[in-house]
Tab-separated table of N, CA and C in Angstrom:
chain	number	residue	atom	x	y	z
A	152	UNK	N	-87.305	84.243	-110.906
A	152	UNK	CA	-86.347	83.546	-111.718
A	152	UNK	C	-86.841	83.605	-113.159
A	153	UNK	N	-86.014	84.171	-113.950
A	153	UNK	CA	-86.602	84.208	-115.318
A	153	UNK	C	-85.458	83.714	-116.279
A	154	UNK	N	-85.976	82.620	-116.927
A	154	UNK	CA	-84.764	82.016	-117.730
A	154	UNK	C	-85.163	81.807	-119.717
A	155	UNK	N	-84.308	81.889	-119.783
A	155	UNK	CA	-84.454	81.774	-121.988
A	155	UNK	C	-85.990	82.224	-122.328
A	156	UNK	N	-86.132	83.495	-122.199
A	156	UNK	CA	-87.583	83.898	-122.420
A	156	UNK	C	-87.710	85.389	-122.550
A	157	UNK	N	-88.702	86.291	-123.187
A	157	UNK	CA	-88.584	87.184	-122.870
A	157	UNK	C	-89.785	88.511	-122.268
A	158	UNK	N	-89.842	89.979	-122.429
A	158	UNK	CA	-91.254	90.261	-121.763
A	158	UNK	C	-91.106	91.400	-122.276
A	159	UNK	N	-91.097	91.448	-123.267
A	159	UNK	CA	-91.316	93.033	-124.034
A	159	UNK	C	-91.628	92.298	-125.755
A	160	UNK	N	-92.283	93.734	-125.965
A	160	UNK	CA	-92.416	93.186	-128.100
A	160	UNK	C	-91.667	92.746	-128.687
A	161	UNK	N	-91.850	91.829	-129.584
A	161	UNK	CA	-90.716	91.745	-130.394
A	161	UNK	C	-90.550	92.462	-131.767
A	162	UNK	N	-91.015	93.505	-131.939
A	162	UNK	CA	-91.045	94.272	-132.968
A	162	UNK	C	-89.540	94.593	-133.302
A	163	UNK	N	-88.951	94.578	-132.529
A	163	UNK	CA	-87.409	94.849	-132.366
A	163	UNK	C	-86.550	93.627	-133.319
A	164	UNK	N	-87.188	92.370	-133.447
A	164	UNK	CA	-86.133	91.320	-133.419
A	164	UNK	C	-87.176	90.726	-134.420
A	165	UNK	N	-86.768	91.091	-135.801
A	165	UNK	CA	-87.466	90.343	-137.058
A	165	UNK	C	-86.601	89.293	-137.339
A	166	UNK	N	-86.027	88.392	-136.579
A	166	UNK	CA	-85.315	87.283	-137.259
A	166	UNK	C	-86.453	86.184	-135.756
A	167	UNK	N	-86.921	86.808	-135.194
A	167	UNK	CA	-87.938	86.186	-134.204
A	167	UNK	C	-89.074	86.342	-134.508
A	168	UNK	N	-89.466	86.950	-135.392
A	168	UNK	CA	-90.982	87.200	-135.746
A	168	UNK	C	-91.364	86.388	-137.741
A	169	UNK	N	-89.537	86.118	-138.087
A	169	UNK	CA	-89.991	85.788	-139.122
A	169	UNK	C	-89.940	83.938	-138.687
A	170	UNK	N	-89.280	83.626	-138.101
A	170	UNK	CA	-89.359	82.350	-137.561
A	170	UNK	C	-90.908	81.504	-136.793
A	171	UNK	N	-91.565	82.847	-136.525
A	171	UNK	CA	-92.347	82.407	-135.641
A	171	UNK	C	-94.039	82.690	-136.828
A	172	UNK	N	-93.692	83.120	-138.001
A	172	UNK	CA	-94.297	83.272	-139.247
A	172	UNK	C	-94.458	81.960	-139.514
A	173	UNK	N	-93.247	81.696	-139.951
A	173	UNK	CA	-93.002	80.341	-140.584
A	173	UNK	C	-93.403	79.528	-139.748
A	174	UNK	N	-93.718	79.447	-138.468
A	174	UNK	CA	-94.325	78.205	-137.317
A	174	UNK	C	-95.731	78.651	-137.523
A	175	UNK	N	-95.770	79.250	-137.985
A	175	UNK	CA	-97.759	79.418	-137.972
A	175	UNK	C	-97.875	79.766	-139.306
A	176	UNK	N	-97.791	79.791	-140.722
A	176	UNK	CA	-97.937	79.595	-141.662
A	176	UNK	C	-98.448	77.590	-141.865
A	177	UNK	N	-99.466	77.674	-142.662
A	177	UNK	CA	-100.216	76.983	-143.228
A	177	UNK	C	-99.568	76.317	-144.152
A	178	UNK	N	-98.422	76.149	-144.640
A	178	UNK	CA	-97.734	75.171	-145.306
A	178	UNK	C	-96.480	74.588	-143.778
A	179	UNK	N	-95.941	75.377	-143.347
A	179	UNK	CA	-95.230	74.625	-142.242
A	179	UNK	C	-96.410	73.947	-141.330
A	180	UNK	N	-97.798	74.412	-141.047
A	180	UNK	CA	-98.684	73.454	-139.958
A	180	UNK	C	-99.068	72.466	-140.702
A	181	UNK	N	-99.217	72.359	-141.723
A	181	UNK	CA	-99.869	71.187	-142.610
A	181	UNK	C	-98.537	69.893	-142.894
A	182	UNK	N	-97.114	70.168	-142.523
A	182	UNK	CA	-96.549	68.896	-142.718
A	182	UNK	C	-96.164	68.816	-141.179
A	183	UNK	N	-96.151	69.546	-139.922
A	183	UNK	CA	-96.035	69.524	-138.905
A	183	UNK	C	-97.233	68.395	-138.481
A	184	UNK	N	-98.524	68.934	-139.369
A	184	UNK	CA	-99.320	68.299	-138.638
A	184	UNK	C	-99.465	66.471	-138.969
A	185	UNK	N	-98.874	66.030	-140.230
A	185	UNK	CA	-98.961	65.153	-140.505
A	185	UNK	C	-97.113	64.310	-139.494
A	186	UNK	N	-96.075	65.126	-139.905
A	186	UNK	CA	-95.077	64.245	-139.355
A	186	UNK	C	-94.390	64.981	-137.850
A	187	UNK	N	-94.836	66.098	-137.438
A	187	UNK	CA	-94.791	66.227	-135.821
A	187	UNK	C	-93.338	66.887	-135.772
A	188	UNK	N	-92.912	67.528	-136.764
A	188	UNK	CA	-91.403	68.216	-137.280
A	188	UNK	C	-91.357	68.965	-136.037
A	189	UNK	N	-92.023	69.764	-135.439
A	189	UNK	CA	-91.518	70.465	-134.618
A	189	UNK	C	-90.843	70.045	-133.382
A	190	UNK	N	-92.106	69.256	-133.033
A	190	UNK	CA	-91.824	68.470	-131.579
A	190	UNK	C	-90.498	67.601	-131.992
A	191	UNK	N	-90.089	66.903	-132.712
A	191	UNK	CA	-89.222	65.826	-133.131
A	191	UNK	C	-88.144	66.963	-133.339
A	192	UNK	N	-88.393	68.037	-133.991
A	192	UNK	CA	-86.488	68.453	-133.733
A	192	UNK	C	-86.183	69.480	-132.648
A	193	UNK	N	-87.434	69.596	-131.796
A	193	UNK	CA	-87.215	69.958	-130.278
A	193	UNK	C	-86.261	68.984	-129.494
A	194	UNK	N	-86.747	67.796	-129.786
A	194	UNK	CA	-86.562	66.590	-128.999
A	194	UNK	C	-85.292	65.921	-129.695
A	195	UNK	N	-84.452	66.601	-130.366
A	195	UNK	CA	-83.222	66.463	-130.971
A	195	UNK	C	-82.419	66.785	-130.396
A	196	UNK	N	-81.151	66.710	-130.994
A	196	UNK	CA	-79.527	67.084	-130.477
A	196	UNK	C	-79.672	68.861	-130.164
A	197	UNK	N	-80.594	69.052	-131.185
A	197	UNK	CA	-80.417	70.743	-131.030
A	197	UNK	C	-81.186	71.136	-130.092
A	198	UNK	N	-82.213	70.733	-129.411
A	198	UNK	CA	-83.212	71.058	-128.592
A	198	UNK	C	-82.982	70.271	-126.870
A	199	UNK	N	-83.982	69.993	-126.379
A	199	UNK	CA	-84.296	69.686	-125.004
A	199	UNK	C	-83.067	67.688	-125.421
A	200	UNK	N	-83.639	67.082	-126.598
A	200	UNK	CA	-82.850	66.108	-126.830
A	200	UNK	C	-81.148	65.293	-126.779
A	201	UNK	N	-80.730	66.470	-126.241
A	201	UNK	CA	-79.128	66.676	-126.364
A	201	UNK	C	-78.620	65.208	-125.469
A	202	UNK	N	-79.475	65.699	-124.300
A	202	UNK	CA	-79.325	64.901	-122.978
A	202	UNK	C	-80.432	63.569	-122.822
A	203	UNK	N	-81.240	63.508	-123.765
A	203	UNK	CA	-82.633	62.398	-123.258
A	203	UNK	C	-82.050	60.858	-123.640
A	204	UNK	N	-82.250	60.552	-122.823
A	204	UNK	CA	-82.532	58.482	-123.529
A	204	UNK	C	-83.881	58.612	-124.193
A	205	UNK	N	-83.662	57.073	-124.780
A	205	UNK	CA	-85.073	57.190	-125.750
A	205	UNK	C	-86.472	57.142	-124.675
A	206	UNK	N	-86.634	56.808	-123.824
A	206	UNK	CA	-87.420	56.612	-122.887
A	206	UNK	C	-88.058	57.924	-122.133
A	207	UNK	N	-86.964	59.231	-122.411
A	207	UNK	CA	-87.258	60.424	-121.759
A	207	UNK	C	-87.686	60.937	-123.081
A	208	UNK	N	-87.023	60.664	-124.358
A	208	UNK	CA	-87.408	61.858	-125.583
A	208	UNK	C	-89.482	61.221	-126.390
A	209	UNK	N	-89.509	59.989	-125.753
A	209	UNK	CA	-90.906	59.189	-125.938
A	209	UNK	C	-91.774	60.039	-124.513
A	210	UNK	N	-91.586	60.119	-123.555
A	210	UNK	CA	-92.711	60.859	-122.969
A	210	UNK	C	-92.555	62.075	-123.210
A	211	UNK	N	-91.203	62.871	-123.596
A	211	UNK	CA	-91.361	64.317	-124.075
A	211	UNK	C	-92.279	64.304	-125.627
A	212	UNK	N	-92.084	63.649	-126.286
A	212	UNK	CA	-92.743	63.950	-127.556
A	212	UNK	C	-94.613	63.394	-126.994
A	213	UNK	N	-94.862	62.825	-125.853
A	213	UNK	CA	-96.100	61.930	-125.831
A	213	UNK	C	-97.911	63.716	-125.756
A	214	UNK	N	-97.094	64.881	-125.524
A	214	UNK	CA	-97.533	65.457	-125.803
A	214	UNK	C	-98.720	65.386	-127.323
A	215	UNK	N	-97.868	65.478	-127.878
A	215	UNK	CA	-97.486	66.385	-129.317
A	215	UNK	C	-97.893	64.971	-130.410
A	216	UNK	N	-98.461	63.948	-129.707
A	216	UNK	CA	-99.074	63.027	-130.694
A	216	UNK	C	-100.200	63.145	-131.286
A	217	UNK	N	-100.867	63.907	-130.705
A	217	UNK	CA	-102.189	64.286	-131.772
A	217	UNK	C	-102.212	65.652	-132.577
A	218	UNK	N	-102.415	65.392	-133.398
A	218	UNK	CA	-102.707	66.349	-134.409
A	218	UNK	C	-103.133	68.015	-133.786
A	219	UNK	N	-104.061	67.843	-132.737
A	219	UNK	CA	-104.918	69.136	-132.164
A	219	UNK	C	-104.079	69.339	-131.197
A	220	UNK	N	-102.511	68.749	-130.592
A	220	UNK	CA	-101.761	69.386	-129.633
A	220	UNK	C	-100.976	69.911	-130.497
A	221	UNK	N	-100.392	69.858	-131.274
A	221	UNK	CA	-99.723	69.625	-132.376
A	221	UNK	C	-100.055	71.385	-133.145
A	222	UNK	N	-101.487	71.048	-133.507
A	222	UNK	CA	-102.331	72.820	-134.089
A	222	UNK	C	-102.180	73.809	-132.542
A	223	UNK	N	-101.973	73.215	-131.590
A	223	UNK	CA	-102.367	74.127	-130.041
A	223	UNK	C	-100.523	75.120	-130.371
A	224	UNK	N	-100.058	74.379	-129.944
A	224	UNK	CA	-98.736	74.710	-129.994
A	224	UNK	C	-98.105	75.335	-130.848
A	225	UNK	N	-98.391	75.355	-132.165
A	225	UNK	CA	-98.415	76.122	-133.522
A	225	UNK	C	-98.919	77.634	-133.074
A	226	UNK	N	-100.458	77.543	-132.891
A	226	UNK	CA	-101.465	78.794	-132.758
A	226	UNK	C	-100.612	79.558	-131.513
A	227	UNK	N	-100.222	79.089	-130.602
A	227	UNK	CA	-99.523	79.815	-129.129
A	227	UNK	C	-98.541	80.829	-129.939
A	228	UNK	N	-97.931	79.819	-131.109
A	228	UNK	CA	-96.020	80.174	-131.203
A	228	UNK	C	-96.203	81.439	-132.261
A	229	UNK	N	-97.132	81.003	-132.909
A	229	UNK	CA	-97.916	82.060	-134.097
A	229	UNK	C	-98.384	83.840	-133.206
A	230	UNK	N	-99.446	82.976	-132.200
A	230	UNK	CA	-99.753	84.869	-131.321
A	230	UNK	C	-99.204	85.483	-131.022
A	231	UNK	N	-97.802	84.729	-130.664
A	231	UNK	CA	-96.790	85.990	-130.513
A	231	UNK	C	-96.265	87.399	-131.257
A	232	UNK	N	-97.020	86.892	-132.699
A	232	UNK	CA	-96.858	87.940	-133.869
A	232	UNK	C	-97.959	89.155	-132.956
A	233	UNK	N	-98.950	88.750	-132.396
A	233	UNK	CA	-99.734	89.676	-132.373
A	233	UNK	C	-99.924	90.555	-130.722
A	234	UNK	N	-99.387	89.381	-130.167
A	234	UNK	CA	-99.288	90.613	-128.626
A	234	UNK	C	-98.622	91.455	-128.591
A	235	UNK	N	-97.951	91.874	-129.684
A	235	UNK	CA	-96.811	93.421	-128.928
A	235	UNK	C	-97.563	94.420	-128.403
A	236	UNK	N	-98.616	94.905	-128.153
A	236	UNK	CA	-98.987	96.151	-127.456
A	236	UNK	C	-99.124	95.638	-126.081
A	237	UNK	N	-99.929	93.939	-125.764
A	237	UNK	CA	-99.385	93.297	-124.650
A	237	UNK	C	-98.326	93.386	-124.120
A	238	UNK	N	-97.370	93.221	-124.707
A	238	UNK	CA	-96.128	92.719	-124.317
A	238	UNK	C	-95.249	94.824	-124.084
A	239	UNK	N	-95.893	95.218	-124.437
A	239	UNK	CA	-95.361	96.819	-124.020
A	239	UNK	C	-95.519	97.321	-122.866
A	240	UNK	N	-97.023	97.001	-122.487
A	240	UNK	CA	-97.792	96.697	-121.436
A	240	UNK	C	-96.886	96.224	-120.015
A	241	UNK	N	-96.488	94.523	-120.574
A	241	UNK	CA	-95.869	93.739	-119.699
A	241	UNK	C	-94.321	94.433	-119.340
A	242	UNK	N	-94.214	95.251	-120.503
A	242	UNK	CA	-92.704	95.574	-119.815
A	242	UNK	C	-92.236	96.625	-119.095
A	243	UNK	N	-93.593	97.680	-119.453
A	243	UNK	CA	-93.699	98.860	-118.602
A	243	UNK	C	-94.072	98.747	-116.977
A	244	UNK	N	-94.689	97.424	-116.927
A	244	UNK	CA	-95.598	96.703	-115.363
A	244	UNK	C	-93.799	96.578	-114.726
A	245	UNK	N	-93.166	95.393	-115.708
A	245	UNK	CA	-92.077	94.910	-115.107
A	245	UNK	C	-90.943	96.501	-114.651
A	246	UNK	N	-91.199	97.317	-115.076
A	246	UNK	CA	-90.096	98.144	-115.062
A	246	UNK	C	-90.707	99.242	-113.952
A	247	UNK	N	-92.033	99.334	-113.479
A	247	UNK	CA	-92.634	100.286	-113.153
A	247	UNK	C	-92.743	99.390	-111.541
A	248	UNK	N	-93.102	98.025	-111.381
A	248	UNK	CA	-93.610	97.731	-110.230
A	248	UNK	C	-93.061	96.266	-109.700
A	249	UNK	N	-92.023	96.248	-110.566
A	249	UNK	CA	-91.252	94.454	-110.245
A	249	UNK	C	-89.945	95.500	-110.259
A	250	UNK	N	-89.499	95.920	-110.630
A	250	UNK	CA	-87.612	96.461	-110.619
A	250	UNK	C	-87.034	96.534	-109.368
A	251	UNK	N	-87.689	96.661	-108.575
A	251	UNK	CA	-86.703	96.900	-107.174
A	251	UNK	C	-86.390	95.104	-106.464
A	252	UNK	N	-87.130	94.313	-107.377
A	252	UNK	CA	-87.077	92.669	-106.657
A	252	UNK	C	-85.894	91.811	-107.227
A	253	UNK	N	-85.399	91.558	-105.765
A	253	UNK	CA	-84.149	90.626	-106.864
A	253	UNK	C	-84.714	89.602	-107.615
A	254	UNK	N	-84.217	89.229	-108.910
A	254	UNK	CA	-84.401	88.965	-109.641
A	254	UNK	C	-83.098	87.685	-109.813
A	255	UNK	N	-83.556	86.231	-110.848
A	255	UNK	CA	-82.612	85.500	-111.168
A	255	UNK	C	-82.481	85.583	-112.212
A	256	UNK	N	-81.714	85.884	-113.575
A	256	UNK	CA	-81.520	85.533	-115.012
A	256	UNK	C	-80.735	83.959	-115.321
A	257	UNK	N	-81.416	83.286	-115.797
A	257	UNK	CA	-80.556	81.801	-116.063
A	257	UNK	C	-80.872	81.405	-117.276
A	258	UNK	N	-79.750	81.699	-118.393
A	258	UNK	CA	-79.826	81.507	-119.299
A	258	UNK	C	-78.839	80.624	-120.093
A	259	UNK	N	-79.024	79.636	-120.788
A	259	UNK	CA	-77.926	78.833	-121.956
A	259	UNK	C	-77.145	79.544	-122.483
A	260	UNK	N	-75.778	79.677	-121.841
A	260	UNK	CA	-74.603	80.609	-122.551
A	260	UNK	C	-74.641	80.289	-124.184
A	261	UNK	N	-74.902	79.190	-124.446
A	261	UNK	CA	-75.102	78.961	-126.005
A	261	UNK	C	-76.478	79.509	-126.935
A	262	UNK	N	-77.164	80.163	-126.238
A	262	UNK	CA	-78.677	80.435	-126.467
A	262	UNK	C	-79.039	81.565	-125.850
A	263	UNK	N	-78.274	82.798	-126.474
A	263	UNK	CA	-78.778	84.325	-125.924
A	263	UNK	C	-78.388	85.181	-127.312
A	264	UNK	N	-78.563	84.846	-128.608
A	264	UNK	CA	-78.394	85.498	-130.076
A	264	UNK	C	-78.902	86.804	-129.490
A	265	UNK	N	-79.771	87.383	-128.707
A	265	UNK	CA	-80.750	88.816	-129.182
A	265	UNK	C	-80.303	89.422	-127.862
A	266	UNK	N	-79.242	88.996	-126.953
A	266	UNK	CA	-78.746	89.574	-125.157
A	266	UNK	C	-80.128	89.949	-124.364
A	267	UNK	N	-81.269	88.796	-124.429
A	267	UNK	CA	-82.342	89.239	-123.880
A	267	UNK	C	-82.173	89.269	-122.140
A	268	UNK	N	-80.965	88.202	-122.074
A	268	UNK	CA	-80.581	88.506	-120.540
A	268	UNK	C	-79.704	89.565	-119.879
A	269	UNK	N	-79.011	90.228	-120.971
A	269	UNK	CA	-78.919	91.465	-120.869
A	269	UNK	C	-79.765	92.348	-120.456
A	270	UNK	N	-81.022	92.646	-121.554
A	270	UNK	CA	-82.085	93.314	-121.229
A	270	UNK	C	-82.924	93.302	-120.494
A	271	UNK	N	-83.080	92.010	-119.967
A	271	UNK	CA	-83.947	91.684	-117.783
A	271	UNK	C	-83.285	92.153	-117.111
A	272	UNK	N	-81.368	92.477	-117.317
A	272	UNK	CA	-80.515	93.514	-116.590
A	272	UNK	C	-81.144	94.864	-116.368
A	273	UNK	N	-80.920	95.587	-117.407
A	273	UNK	CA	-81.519	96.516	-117.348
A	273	UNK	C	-83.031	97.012	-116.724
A	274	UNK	N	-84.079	95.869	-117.020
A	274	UNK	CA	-85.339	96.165	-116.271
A	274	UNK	C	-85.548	96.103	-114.996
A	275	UNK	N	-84.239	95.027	-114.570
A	275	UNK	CA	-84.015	94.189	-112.765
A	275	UNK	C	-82.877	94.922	-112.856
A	276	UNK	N	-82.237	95.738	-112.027
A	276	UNK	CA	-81.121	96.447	-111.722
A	276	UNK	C	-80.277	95.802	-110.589
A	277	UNK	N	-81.552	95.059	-109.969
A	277	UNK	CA	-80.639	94.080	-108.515
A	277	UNK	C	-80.631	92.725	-109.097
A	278	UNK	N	-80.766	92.282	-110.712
A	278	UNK	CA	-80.720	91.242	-111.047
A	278	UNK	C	-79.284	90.364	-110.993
A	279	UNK	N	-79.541	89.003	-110.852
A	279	UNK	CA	-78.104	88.646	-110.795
A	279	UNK	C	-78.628	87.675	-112.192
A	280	UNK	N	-77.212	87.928	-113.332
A	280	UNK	CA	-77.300	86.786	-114.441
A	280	UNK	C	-76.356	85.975	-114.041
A	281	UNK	N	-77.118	84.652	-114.618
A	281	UNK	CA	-76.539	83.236	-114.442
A	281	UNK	C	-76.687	82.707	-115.848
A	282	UNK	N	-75.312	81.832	-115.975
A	282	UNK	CA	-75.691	80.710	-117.281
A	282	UNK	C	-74.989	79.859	-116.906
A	283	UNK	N	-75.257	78.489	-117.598
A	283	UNK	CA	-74.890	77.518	-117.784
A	283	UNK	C	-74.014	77.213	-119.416
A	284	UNK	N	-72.669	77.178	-118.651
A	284	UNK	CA	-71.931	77.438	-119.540
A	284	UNK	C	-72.296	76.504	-121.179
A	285	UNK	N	-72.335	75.036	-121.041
A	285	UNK	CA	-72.709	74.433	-122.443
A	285	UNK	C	-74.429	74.707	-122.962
A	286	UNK	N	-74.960	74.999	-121.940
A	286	UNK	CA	-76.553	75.382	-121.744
A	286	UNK	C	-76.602	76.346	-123.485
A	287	UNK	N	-78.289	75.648	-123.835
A	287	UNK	CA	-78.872	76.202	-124.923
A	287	UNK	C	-80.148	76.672	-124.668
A	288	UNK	N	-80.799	76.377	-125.864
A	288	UNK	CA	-82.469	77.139	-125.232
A	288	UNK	C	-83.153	76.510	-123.991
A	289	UNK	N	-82.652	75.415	-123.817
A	289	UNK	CA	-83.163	74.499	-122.898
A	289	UNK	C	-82.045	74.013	-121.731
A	290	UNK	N	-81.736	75.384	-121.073
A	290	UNK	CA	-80.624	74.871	-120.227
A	290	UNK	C	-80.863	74.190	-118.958
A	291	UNK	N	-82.375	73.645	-119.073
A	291	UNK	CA	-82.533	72.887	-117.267
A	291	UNK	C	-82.168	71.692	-117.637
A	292	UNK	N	-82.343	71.623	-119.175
A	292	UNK	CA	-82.032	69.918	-119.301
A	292	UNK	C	-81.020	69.961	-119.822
A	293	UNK	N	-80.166	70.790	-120.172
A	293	UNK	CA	-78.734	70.238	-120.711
A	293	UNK	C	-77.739	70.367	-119.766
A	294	UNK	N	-78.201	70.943	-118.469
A	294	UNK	CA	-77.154	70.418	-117.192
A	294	UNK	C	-77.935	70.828	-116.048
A	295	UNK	N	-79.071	69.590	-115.809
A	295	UNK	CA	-80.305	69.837	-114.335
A	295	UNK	C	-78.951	70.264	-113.282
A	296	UNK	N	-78.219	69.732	-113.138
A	296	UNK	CA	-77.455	69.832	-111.996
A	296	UNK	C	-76.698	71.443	-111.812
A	297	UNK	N	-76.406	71.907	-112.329
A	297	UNK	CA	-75.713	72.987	-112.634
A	297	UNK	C	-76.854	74.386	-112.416
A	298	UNK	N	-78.059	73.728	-113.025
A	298	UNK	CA	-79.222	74.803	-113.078
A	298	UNK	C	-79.902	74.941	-112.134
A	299	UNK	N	-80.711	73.856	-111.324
A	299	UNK	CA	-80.755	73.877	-109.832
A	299	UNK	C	-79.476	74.238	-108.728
A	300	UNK	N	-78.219	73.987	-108.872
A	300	UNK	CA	-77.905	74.724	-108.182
A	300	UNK	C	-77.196	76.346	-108.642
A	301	UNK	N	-77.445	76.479	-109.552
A	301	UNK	CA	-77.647	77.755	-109.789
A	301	UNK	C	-78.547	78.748	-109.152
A	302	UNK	N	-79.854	77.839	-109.447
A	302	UNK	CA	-81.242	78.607	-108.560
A	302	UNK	C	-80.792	78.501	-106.716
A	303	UNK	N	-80.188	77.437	-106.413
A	303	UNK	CA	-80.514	77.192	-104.741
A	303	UNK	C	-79.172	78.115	-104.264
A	304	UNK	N	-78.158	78.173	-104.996
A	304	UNK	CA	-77.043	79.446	-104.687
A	304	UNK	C	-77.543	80.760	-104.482
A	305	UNK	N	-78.362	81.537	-105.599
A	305	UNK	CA	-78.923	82.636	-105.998
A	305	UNK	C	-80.118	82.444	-104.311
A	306	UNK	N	-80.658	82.055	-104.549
A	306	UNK	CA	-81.824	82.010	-102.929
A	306	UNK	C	-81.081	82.071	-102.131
A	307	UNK	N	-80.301	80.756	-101.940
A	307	UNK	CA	-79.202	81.196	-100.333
A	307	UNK	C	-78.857	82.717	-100.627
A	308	UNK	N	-77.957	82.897	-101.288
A	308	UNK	CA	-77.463	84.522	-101.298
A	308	UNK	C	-78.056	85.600	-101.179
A	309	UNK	N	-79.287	85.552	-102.321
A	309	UNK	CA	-80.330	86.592	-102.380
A	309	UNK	C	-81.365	86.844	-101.628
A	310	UNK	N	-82.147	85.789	-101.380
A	310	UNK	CA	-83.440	85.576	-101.250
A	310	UNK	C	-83.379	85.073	-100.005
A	311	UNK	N	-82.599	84.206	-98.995
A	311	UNK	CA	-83.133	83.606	-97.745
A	311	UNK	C	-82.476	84.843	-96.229
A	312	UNK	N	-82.805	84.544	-95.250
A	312	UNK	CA	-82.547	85.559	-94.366
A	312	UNK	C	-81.636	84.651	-93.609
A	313	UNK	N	-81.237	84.847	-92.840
A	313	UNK	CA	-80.433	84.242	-91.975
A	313	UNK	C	-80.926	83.627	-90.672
A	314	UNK	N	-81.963	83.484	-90.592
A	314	UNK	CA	-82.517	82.561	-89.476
A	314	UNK	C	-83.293	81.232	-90.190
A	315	UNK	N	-83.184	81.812	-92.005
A	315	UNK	CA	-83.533	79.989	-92.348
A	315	UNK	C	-85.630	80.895	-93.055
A	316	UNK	N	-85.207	81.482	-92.662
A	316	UNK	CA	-87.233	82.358	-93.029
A	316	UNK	C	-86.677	82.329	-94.509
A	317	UNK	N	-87.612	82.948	-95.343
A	317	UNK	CA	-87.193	83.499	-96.547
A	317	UNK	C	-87.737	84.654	-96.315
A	318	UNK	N	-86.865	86.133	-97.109
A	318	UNK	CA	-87.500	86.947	-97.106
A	318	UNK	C	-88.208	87.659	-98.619
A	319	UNK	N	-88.967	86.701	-99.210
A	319	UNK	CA	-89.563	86.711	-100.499
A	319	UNK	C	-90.466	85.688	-100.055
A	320	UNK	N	-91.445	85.619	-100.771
A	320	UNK	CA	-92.447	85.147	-100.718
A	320	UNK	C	-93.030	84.806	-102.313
């Protein structure tokens, strides 16, 4: 199951590499690190926040209260500048020795700008895409219900055998 994510370079997609500049640049970590901007407009209308009470968007942010989770999460979003020969790697593996496995795509119909679920098409040929129609980058939480059974449809259909076994592992 592979959902809002992707597994090849992004050398391709400079409106993703300049974004992810600006998350690891030293003037965006230095007011991140003092007022927590990132996590807080994750945890917004535009992000995972759409759907939270205050009670769910307080243990989602309970991460991201110190300063050094805060630099962790920055440095992750930043390396991405630098794995592309990784990530060439990862997509030649996926295309060379995962392609014949069914595959799930579940992605936020509102949150696919670059058709990266398109492009798990192409690498998964027996892939089936799924979205969630109001779904964004964060489509488990902008309709859990819809997205789990998205996943438990796709298994019944794909993935389970008919005596109740699975035949995936």
């Amino acid at each position: 199951m592979i959902s809002n994510t992707f597994g090849w370079p992004l050398a391709g997609y400079p409106a993703v590499r300049r974004m992810l500049k600006v998350v690891g640049s030293r003037p965006f970590g230095a007011v991140d690190s003092l007022a927590n901007v990132m996590a807080r407009f994750t945890a917004s209308r535009y992000g995972v926040g759409r759907r939270m009470s205050k009670a769910d968007r307080r243990a989602f942010l309970g991460p991201w209260r110190s300063r050094g989770s805060r630099r962790a999460t920055r440095q992750v979003l930043a390396g991405l500048l630098r794995i592309d020969p990784v990530m060439a790697t990862v997509e030649q593996s996926l295309q060379a020795r995962l392609a014949d496995l069914p595959v799930l795509t579940l992605f936020g119909r509102k949150n696919d700008p670059y058709g990266w679920q398109a492009r798990f098409g192409r690498i998964f040929p027996r892939a089936t895409a799924a979205g969630i129609p109001d779904g964004h980058h964060f489509p488990f939480n902008d309709d859990p219900d819809a997205y789990s059974a998205a996943i438990s449809g796709w298994w019944t259909e794909k993935a389970a055998t008919t005596d109740g076994a699975s035949s995936i592992s």
